[in-house]
Coordinates of N, CA and C in Angstrom, one line a residue:
X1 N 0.8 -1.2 0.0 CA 0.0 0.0 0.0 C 0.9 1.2 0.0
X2 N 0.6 2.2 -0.9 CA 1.1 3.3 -0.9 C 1.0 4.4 0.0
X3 N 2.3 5.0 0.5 CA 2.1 5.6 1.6 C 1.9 7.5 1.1
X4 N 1.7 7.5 0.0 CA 1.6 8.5 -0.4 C 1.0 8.8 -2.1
X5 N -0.2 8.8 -2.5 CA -0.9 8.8 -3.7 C -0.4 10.2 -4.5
X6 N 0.4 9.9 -5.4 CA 1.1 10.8 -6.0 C 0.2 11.8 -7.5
X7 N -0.6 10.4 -7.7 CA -1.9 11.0 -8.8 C -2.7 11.8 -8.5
X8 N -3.5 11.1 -7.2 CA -4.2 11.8 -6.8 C -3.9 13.0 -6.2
X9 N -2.6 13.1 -5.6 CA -2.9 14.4 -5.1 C -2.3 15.3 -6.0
X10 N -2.1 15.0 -7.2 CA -2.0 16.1 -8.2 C -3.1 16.5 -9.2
X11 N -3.6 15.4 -9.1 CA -5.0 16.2 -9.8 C -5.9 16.7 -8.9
X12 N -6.2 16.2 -7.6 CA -7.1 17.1 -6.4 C -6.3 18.1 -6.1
X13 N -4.8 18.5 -5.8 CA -4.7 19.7 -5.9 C -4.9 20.9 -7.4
X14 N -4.8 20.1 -8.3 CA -4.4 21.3 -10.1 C -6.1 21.5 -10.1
X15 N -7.2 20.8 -9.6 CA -8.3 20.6 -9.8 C -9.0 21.8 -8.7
X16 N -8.7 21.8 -7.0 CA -8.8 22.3 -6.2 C -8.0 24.3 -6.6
X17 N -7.0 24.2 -7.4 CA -6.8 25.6 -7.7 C -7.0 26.0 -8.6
X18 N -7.7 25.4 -9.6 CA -7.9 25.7 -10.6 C -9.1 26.7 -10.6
X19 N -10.2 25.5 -9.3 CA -11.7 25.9 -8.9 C -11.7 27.1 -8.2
X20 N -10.6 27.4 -7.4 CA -10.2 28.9 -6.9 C -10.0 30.1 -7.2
X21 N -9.5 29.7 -8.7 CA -8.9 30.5 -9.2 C -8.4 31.8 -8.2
X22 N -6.6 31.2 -8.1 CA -6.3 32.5 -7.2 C -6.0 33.6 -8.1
X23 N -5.4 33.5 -9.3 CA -5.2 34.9 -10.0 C -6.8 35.4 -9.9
X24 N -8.0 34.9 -10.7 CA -8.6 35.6 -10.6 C -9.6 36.0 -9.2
X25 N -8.9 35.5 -8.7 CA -9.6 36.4 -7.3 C -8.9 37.6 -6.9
X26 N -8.1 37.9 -7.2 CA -6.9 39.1 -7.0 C -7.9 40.2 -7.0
X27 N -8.8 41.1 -8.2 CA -9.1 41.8 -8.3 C -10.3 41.6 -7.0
X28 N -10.7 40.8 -7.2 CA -11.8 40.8 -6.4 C -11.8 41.0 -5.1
X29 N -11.0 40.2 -4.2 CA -9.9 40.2 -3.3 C -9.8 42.1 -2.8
X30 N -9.0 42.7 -3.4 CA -8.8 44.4 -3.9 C -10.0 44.6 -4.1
X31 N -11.0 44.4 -4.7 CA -12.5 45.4 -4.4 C -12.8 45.3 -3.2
X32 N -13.5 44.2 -2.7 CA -13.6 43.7 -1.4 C -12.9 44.4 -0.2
X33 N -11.6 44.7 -0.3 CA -11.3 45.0 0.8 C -10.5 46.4 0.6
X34 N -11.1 47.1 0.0 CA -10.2 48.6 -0.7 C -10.4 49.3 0.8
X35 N -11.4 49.5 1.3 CA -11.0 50.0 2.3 C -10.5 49.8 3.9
X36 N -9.9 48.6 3.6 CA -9.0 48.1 4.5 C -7.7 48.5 4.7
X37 N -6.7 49.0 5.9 CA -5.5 48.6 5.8 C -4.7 47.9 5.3
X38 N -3.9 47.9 5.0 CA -2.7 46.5 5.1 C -2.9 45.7 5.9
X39 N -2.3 46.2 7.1 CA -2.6 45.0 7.9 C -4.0 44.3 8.5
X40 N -5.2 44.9 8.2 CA -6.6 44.3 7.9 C -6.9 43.6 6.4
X41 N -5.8 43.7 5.6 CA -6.1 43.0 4.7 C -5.7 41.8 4.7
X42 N -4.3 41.7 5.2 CA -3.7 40.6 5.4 C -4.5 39.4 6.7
X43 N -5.1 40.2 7.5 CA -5.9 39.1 8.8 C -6.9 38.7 7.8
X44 N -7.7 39.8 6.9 CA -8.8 39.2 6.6 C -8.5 38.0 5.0
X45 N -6.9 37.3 4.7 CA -6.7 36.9 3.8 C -6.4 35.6 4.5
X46 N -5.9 35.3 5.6 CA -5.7 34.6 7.2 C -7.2 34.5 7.5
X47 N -8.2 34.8 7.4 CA -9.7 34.9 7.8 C -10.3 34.2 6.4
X48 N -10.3 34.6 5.1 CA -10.5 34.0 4.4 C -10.3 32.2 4.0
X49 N -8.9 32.0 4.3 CA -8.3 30.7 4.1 C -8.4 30.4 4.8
X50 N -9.2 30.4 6.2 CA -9.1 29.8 7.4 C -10.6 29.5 7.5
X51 N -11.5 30.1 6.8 CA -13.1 29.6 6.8 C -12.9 28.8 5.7
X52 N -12.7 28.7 4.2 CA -13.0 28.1 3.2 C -12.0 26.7 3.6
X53 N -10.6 26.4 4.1 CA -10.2 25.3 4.7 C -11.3 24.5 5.7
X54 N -11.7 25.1 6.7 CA -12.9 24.4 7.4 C -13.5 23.7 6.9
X55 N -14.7 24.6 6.1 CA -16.1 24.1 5.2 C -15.5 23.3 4.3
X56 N -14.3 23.0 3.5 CA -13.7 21.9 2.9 C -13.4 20.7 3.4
X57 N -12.9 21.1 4.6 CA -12.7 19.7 5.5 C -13.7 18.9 6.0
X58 N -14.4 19.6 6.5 CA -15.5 19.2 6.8 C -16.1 18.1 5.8
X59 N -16.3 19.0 4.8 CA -17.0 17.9 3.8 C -16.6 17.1 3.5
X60 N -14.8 16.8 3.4 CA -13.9 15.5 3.2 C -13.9 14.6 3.9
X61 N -14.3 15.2 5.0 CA -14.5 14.2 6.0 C -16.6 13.3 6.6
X62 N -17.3 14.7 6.3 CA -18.7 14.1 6.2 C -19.0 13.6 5.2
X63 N -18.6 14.0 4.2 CA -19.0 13.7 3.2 C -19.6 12.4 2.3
X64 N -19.1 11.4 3.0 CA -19.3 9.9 2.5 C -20.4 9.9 3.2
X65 N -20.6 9.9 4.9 CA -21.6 10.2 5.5 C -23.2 10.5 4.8
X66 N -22.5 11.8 4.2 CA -23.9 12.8 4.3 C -24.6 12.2 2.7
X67 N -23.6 11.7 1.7 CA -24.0 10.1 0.8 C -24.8 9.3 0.9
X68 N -24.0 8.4 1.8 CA -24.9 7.1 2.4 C -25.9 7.7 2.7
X69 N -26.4 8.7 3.5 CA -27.3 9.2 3.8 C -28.6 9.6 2.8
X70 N -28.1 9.9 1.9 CA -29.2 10.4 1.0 C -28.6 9.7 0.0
X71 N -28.2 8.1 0.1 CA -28.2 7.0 -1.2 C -27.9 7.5 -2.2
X72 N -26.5 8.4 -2.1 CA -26.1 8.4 -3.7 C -24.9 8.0 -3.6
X73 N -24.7 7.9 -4.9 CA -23.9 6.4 -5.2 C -22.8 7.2 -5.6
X74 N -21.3 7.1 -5.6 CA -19.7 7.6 -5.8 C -19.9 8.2 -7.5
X75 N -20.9 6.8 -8.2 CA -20.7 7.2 -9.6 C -21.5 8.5 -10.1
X76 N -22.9 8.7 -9.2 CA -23.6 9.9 -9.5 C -22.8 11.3 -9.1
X77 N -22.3 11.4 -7.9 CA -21.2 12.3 -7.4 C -20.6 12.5 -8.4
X78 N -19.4 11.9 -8.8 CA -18.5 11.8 -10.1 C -19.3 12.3 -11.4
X79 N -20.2 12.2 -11.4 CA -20.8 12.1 -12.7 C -20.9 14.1 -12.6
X80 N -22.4 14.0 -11.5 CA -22.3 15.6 -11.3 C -22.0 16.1 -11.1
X81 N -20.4 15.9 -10.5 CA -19.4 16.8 -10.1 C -18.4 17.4 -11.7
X82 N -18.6 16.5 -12.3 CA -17.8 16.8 -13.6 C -18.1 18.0 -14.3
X83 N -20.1 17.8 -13.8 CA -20.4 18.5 -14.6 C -20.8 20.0 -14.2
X84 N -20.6 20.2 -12.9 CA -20.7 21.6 -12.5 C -19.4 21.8 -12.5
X85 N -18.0 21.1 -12.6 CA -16.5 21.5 -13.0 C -16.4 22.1 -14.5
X86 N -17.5 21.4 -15.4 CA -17.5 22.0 -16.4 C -18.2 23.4 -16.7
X87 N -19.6 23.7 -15.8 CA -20.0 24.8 -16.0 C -19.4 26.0 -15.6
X88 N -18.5 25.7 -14.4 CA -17.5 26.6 -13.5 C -16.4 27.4 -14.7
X89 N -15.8 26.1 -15.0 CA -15.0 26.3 -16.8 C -15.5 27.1 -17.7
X90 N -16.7 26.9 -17.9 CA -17.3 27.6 -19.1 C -17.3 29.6 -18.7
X91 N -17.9 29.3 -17.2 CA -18.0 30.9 -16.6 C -16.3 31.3 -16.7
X92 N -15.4 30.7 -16.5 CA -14.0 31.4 -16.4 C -13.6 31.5 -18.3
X93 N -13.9 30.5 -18.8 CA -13.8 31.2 -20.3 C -13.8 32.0 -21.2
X94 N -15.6 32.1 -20.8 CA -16.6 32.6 -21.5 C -16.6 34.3 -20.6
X95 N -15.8 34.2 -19.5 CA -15.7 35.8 -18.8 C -16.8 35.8 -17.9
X96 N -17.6 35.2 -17.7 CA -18.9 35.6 -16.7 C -18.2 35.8 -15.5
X97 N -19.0 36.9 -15.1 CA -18.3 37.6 -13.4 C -19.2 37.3 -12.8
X98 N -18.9 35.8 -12.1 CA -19.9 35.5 -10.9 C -18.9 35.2 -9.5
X99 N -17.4 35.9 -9.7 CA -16.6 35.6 -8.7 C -16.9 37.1 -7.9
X100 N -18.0 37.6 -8.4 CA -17.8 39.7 -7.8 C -19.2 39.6 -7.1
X101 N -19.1 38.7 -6.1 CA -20.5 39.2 -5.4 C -20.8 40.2 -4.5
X102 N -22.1 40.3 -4.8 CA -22.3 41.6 -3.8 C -22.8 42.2 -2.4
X103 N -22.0 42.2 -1.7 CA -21.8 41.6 -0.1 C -23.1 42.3 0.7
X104 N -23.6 43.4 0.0 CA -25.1 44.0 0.7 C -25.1 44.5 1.8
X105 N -24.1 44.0 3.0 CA -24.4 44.7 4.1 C -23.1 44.9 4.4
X106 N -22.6 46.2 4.3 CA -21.1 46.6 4.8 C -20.8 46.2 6.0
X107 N -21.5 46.0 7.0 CA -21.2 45.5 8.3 C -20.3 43.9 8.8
X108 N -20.8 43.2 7.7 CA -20.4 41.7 7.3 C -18.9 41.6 6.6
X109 N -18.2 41.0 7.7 CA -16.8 40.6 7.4 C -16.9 40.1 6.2
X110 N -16.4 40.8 5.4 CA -16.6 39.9 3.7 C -15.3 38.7 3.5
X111 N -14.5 38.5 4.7 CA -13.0 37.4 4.6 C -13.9 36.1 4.9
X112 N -15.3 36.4 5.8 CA -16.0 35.3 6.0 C -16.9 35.0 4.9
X113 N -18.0 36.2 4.3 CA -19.0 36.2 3.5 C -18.5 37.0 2.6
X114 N -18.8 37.3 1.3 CA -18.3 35.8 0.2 C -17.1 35.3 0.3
X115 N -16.3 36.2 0.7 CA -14.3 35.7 0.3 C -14.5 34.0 0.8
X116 N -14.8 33.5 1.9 CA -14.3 32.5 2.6 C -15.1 31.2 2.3
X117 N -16.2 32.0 1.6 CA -17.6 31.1 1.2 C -18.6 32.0 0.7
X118 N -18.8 31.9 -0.6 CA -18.8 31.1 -0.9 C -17.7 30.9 -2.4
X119 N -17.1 32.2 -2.3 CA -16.2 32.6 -3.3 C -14.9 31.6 -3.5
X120 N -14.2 30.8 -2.5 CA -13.1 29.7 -2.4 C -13.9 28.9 -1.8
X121 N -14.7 28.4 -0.5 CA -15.3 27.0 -0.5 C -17.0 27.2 -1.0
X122 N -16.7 27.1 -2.6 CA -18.1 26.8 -3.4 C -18.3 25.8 -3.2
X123 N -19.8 25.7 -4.0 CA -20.1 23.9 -4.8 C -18.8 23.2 -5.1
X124 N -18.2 24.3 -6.1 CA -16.8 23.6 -7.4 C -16.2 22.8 -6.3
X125 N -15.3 23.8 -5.0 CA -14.3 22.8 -4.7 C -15.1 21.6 -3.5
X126 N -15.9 22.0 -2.8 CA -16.7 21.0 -2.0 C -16.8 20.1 -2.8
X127 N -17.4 19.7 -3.9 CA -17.8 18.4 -4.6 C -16.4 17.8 -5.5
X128 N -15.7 18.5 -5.2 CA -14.5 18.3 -5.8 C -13.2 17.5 -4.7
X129 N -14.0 17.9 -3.9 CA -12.7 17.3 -2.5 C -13.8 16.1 -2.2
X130 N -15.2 16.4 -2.5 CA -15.7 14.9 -2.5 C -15.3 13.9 -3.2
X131 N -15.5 14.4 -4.5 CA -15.0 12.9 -5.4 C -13.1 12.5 -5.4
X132 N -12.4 13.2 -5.1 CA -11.0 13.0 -4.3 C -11.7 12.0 -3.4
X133 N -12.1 12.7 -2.4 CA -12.1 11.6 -1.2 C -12.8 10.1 -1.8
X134 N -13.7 10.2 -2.6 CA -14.3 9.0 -2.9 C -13.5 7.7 -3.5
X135 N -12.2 8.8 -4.7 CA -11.3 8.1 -4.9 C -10.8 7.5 -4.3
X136 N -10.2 8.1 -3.5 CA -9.1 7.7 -2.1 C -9.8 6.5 -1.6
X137 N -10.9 6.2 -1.2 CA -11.6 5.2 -0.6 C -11.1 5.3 0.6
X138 N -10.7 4.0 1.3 CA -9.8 3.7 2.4 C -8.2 3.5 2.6
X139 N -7.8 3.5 1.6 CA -6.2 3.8 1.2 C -6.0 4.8 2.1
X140 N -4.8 4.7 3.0 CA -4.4 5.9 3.6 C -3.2 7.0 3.5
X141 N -2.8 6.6 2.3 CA -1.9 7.1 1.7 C -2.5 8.0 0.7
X142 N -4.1 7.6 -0.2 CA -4.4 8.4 -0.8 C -5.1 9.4 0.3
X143 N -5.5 9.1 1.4 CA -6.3 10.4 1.9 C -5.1 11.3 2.6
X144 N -4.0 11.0 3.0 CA -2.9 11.8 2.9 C -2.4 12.6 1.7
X145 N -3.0 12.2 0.6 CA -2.6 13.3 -0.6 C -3.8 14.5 -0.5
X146 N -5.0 13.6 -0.3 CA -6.0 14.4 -0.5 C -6.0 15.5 0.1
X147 N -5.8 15.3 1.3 CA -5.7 16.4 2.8 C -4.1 17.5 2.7
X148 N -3.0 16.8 1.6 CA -1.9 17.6 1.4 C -2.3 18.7 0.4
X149 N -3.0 17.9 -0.3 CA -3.7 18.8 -1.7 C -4.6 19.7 -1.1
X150 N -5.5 19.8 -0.2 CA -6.1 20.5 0.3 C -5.3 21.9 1.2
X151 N -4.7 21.6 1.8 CA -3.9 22.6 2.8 C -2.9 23.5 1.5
X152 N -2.2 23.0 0.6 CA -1.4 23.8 -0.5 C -2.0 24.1 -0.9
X153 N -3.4 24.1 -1.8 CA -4.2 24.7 -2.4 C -4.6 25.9 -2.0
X154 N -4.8 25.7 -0.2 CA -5.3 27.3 0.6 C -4.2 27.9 0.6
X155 N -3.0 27.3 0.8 CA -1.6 27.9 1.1 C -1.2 28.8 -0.5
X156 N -1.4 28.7 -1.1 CA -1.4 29.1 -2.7 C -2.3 30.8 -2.6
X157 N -4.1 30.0 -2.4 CA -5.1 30.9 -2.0 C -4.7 32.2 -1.3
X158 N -3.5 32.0 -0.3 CA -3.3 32.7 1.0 C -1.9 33.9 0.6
X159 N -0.9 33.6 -0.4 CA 0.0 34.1 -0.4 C -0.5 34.9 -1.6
X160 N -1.5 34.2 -2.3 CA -2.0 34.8 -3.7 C -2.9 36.6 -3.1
X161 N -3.5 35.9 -2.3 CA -4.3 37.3 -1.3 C -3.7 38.4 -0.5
X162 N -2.5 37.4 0.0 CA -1.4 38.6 1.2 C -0.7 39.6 -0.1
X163 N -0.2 38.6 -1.8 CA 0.1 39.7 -2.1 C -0.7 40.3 -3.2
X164 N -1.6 40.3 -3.1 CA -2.6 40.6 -4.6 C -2.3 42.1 -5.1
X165 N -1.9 42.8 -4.1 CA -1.7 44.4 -5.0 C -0.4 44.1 -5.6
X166 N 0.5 43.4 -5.4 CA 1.4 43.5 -6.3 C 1.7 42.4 -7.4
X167 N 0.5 41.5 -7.1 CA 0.2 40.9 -8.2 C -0.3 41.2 -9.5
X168 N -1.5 41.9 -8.9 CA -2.2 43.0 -9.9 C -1.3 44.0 -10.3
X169 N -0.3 44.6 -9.8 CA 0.5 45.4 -10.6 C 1.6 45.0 -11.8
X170 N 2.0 44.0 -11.3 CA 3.0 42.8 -12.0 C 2.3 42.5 -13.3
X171 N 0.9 42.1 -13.3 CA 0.3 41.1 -14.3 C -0.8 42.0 -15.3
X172 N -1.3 43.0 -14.3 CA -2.4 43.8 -15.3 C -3.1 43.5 -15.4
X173 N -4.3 43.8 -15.8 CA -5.8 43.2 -16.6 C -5.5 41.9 -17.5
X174 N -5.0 42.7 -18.1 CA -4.5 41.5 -19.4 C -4.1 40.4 -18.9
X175 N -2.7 40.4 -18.1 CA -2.2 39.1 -17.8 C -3.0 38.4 -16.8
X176 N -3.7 38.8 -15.8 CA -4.8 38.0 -15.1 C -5.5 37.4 -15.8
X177 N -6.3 37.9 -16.8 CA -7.5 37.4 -18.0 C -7.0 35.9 -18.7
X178 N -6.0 36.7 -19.1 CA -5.1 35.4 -19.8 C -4.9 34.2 -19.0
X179 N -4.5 34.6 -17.8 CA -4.6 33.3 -16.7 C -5.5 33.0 -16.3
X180 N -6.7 33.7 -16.4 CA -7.7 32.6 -16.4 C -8.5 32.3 -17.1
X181 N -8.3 32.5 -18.5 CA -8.8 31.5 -19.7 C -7.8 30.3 -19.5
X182 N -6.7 30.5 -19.3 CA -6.3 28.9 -19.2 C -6.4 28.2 -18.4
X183 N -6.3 28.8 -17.0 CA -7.7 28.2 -16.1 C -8.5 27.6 -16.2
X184 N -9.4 28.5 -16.8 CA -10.7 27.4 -17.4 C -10.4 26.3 -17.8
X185 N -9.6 26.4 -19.4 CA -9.2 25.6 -20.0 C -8.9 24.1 -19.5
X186 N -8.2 24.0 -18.4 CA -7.6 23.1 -17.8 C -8.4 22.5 -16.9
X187 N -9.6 23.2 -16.3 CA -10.8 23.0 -15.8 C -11.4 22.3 -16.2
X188 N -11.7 22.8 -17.4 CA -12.6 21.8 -18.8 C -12.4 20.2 -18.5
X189 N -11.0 20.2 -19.1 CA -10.3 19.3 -19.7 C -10.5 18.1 -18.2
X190 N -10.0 18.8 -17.1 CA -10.5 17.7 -15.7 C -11.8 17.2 -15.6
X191 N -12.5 18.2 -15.7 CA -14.0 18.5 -16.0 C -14.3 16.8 -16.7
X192 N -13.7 17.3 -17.8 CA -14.6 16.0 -18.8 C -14.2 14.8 -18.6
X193 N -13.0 14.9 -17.9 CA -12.5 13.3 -17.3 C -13.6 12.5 -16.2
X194 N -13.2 13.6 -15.6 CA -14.7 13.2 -14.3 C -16.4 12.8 -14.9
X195 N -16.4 12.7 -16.2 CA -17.8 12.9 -16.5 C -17.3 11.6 -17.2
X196 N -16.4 11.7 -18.2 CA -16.1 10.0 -18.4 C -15.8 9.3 -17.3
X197 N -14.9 9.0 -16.6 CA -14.8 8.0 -15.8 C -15.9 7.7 -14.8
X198 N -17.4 8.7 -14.7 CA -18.2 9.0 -14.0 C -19.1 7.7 -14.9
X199 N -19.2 7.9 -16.0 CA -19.9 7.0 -17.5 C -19.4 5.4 -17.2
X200 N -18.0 5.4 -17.0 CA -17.3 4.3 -17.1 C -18.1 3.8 -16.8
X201 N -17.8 3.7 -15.0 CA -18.4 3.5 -13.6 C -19.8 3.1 -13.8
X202 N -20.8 3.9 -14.1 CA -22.0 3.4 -13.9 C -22.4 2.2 -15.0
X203 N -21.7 2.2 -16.4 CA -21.7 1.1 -17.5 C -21.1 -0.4 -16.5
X204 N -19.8 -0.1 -15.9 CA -19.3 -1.1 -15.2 C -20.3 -2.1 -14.0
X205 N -20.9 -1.3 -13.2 CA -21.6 -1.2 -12.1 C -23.0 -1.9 -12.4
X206 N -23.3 -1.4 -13.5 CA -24.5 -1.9 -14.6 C -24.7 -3.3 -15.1
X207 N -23.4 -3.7 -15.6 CA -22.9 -5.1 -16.3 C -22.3 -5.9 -14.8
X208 N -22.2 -5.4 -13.9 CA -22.0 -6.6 -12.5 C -23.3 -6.8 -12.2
X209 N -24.3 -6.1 -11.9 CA -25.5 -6.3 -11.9 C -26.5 -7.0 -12.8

């Protein structure tokens, strides 16, 4: 048994940052908190990765749970998860700004509401650290990737946030854009794996029965 799943935790991490998109959170990130300090921006970037890691874990861990529970089966997960990976894709492509929500009540720590959730722990990566974990099964070497891929992915999220103004100065409109059309791109492309191997599965599952 492998004491460390080297596949998986390369596609649950490229899959998990891809769904974050940390370049394009930069601007957002910077609207969100324009009228913060520095050093309120930086707690509330430590406040952000610190809710959206929770509500991730969480689910990596209930998650099989809250399944059995409501009798759905690894291959439906897989299946639908592919396919909201691919809609997520399509909005980072295609440009739709649904990463710019609108926080409505100034009063409300936005590092919690949206930054922390639902803007980094969405649908995308929740159903996405599910079917990881479903992978993984009981192997404990794969849930050691899973859980590595999870903590570097926020760790990415977190340095991406501490330095976003000088990201956004470095990269510009343009070079963000650009990075995340390929983003997408690469989203896609996981995207449609998960929807095949989702197909496999239930053909497989189908013919044992």
């Amino acid at each position: 048994m492998s004491l460390f799943d080297v596949t998986l935790f390369a596609t649950a991490f490229a899959t998990l940052t891809v769904i974050m998109d940390p370049i394009g959170t930069v601007p957002v990130f910077l609207g969100l908190t324009a009228r913060y300090s520095q050093p309120k921006q930086r707690h509330a970037a430590i406040q952000a990765t610190s809710v959206s890691f929770g509500v991730i874990l969480t689910f990596a861990i209930l998650g099989g749970q809250i399944l059995r529970l409501l009798h759905i089966s690894m291959e439906a997960l897989q299946l639908s998860g592919g396919v909201l990976l691919f809609l997520v894709a399509m909005e980072l492509l295609m440009g739709t700004d649904s990463s710019s929500p609108d926080t409505g009540d100034e009063g409300v720590n936005v590092a919690l509401v949206p930054l922390g959730t639902p803007l980094l722990a969405g649908p995308g990566s929740i159903v996405a650290v599910m079917v990881s974990v479903g992978q993984a099964g009981t192997n404990v070497g794969s849930w050691i990737a899973v859980i590595v891929a999870v903590v570097l992915a926020h760790l990415v999220m977190w340095l991406t946030m501490r330095f976003s103004l000088m990201l956004s100065r470095l990269l510009g409109p343009g070079g963000i854009m650009l990075l995340t059309k390929i983003s997408g791109l690469l989203l896609a492309a996981i995207a449609t794996q998960l929807i095949m191997e989702g197909i496999f599965q239930f053909i497989a599952t189908a013919k044992l029965s």
